[in-house]
Tab-separated table of C-alpha atoms in Angstrom:
chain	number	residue	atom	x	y	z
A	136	UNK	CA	118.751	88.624	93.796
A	137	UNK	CA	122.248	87.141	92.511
A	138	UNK	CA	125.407	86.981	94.093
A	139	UNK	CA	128.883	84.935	94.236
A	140	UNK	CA	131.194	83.877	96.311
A	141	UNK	CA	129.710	80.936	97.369
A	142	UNK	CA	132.910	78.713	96.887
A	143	UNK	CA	134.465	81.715	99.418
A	144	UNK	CA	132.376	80.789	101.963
A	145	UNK	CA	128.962	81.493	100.840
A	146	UNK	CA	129.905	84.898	101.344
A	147	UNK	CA	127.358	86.539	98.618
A	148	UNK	CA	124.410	85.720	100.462
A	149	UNK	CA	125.781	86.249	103.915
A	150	UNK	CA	126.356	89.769	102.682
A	151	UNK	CA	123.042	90.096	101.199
A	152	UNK	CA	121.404	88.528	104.466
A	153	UNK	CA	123.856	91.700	106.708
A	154	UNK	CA	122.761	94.187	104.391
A	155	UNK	CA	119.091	93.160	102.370
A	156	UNK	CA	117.779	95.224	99.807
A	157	UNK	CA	114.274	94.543	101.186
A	158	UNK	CA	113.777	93.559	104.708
A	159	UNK	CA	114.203	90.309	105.354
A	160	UNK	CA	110.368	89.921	106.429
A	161	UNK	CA	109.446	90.323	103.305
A	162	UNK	CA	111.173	87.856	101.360
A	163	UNK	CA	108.484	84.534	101.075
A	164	UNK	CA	110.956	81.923	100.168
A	165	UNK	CA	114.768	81.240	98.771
A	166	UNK	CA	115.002	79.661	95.906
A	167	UNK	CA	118.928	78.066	95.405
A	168	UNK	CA	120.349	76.771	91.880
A	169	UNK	CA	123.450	75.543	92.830
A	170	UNK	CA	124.909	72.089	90.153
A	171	UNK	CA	121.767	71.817	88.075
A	172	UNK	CA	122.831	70.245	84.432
A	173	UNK	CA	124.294	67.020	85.309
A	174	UNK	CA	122.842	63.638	85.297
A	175	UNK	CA	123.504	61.572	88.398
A	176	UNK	CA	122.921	57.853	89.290
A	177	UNK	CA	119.607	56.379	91.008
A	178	UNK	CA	121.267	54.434	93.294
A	179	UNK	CA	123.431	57.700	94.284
A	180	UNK	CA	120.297	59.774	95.104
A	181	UNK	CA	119.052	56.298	97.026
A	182	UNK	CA	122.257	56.294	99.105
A	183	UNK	CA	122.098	60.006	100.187
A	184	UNK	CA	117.994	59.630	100.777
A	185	UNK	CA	119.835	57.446	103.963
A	186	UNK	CA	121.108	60.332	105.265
A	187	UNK	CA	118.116	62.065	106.006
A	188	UNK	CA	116.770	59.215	107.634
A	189	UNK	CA	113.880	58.155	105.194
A	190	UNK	CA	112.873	54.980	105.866
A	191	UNK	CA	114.061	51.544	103.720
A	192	UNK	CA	110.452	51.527	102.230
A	193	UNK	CA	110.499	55.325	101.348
A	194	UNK	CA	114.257	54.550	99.685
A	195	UNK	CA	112.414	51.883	97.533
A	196	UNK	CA	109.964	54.332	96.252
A	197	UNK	CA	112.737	56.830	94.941
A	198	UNK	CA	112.275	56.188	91.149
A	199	UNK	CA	113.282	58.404	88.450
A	200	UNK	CA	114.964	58.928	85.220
A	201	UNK	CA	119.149	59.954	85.394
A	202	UNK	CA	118.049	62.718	82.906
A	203	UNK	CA	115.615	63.867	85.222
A	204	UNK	CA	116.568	63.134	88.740
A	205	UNK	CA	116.407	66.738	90.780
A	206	UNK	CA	117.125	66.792	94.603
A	207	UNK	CA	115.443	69.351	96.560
A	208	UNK	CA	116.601	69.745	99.888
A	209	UNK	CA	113.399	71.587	101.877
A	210	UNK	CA	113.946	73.464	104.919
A	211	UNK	CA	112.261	70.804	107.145
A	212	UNK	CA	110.039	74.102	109.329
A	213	UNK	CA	108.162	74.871	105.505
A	214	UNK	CA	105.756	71.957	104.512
A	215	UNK	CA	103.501	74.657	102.432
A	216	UNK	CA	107.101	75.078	100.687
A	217	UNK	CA	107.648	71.171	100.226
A	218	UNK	CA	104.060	70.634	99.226
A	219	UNK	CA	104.161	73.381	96.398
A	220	UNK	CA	107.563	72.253	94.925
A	221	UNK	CA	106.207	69.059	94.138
A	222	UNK	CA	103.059	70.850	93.020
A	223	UNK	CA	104.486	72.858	90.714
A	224	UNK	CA	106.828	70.464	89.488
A	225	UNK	CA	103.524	67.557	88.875
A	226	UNK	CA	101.361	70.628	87.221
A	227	UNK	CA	104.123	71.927	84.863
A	228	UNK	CA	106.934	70.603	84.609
A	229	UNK	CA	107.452	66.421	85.469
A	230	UNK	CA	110.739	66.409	86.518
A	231	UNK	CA	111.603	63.440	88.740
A	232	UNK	CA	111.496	65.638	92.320
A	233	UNK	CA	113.286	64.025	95.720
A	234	UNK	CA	112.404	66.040	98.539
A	235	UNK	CA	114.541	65.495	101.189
A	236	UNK	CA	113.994	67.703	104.265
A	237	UNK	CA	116.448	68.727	106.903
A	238	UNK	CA	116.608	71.574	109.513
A	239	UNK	CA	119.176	72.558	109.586
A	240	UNK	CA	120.196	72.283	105.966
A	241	UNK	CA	123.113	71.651	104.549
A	242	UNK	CA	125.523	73.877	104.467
A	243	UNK	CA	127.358	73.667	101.712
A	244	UNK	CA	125.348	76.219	99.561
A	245	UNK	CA	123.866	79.751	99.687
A	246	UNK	CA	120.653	78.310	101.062
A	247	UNK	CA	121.944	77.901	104.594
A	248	UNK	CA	121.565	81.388	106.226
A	249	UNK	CA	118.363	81.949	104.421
A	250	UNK	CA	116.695	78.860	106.985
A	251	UNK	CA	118.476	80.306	109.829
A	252	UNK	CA	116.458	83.372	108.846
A	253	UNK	CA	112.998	81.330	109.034
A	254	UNK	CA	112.968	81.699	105.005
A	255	UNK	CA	111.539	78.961	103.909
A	256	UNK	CA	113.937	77.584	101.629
A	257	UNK	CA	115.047	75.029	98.956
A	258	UNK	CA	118.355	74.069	97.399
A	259	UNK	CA	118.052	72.669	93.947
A	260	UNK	CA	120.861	70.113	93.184
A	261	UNK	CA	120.915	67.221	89.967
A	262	UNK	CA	124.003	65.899	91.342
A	263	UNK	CA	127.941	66.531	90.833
A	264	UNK	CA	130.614	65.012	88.637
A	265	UNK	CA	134.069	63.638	89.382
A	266	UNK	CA	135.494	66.680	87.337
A	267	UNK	CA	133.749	69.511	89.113
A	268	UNK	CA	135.070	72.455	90.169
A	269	UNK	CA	138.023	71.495	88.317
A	270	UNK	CA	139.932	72.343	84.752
A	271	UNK	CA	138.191	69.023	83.037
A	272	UNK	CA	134.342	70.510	84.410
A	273	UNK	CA	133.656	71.262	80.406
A	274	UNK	CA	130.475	72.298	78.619
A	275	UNK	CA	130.097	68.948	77.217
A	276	UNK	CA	129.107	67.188	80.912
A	277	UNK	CA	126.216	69.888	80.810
A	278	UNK	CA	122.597	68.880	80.174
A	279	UNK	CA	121.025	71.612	78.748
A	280	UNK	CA	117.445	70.428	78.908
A	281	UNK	CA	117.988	69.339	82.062
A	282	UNK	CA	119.657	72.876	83.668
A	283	UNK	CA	116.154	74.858	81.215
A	284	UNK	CA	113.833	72.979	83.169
A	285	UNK	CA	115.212	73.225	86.224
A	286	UNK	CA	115.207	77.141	85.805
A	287	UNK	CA	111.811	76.694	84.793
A	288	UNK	CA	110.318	75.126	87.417
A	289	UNK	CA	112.320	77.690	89.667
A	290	UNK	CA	110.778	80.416	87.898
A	291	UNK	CA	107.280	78.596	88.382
A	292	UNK	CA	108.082	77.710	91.659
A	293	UNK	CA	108.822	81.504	92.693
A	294	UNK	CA	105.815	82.890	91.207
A	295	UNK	CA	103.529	80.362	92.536
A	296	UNK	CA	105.164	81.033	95.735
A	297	UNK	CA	104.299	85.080	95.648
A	298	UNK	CA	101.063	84.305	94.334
A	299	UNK	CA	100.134	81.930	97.061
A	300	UNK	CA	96.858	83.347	98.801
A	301	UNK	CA	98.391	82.676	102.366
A	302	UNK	CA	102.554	83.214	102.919
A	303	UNK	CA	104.188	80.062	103.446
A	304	UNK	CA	104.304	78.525	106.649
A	305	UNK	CA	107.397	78.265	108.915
A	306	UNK	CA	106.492	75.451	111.489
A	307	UNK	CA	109.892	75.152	113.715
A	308	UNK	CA	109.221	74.042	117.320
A	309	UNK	CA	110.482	76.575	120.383
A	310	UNK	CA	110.524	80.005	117.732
């Protein structure tokens, strides 16, 4: 499914969410593409990776390529979900994956309601720009091999998802 609104308050998939098109059970994951053709800093992806509480050692071990760097923030409940992103990425893809796991997520994206919904879910992000989301955001800060193979491994990601033998787990504690 596609929406907008999103920079209105996510209100697309809040809508979608109030009124689905399938139930809501039936959905096996969400799948977000929000910011995924720029190039962002190491040590930018190290300094948020201390947000979410990973460890100094696990900060060390953040590697990757600018040109390659993808963030995905897990819903924390879904390990299946976190384990098969980097699986698909490793089998077919080799982007330079950083999980980083929260519940709840952030909220800043379309994402959000879907883990409130016990969807597993992950939010795909290769970092802003100092010029986003204004006049000076031009075609020309875009990575175009970067944004196809993110899209790629999404598409990968989703059908390894529905062809998973087992639906993917939600493991929150109390629900």
């Amino acid at each position: 499914a596609h929406w907008t609104g999103e920079e209105k308050g996510l209100v697309g998939s809040r809508y979608f969410l109030n009124f689905p098109t399938v139930p809501l059970k039936d959905i096996i994951a969400y799948i977000n593409l929000d910011m995924i053709s720029h190039d962002c800093p190491l040590q930018e992806v190290r300094e948020e990776a201390e947000t979410f509480r990973l460890t100094k050692a696990e900060i060390d071990q953040i590697q990757g390529d600018p040109k390659k760097l993808l963030r995905a923030y897990v819903s924390l409940p879904s390990p299946d979900f976190a384990a098969l992103i980097m699986k698909t990425n490793s089998t077919y893809i080799g982007l330079d994956v950083i999980p980083l796991l929260s519940f709840p997520m952030l909220g800043n994206s379309d994402h959000y309601f879907f883990a409130f919904e016990k969807i597993p879910s992950v939010f795909f992000f290769t970092g802003g720009n100092e010029a986003a989301h204004t006049p000076l955001d031009t075609v020309d800060r875009v990575n175009a091999d970067k944004l196809a193979t993110v899209v790629k491994l999404a598409y990968l990601l989703g059908f390894s998802a529905a062809d998973e033998p087992a639906r993917l787990r939600w493991e929150q504690s109390g629900t």
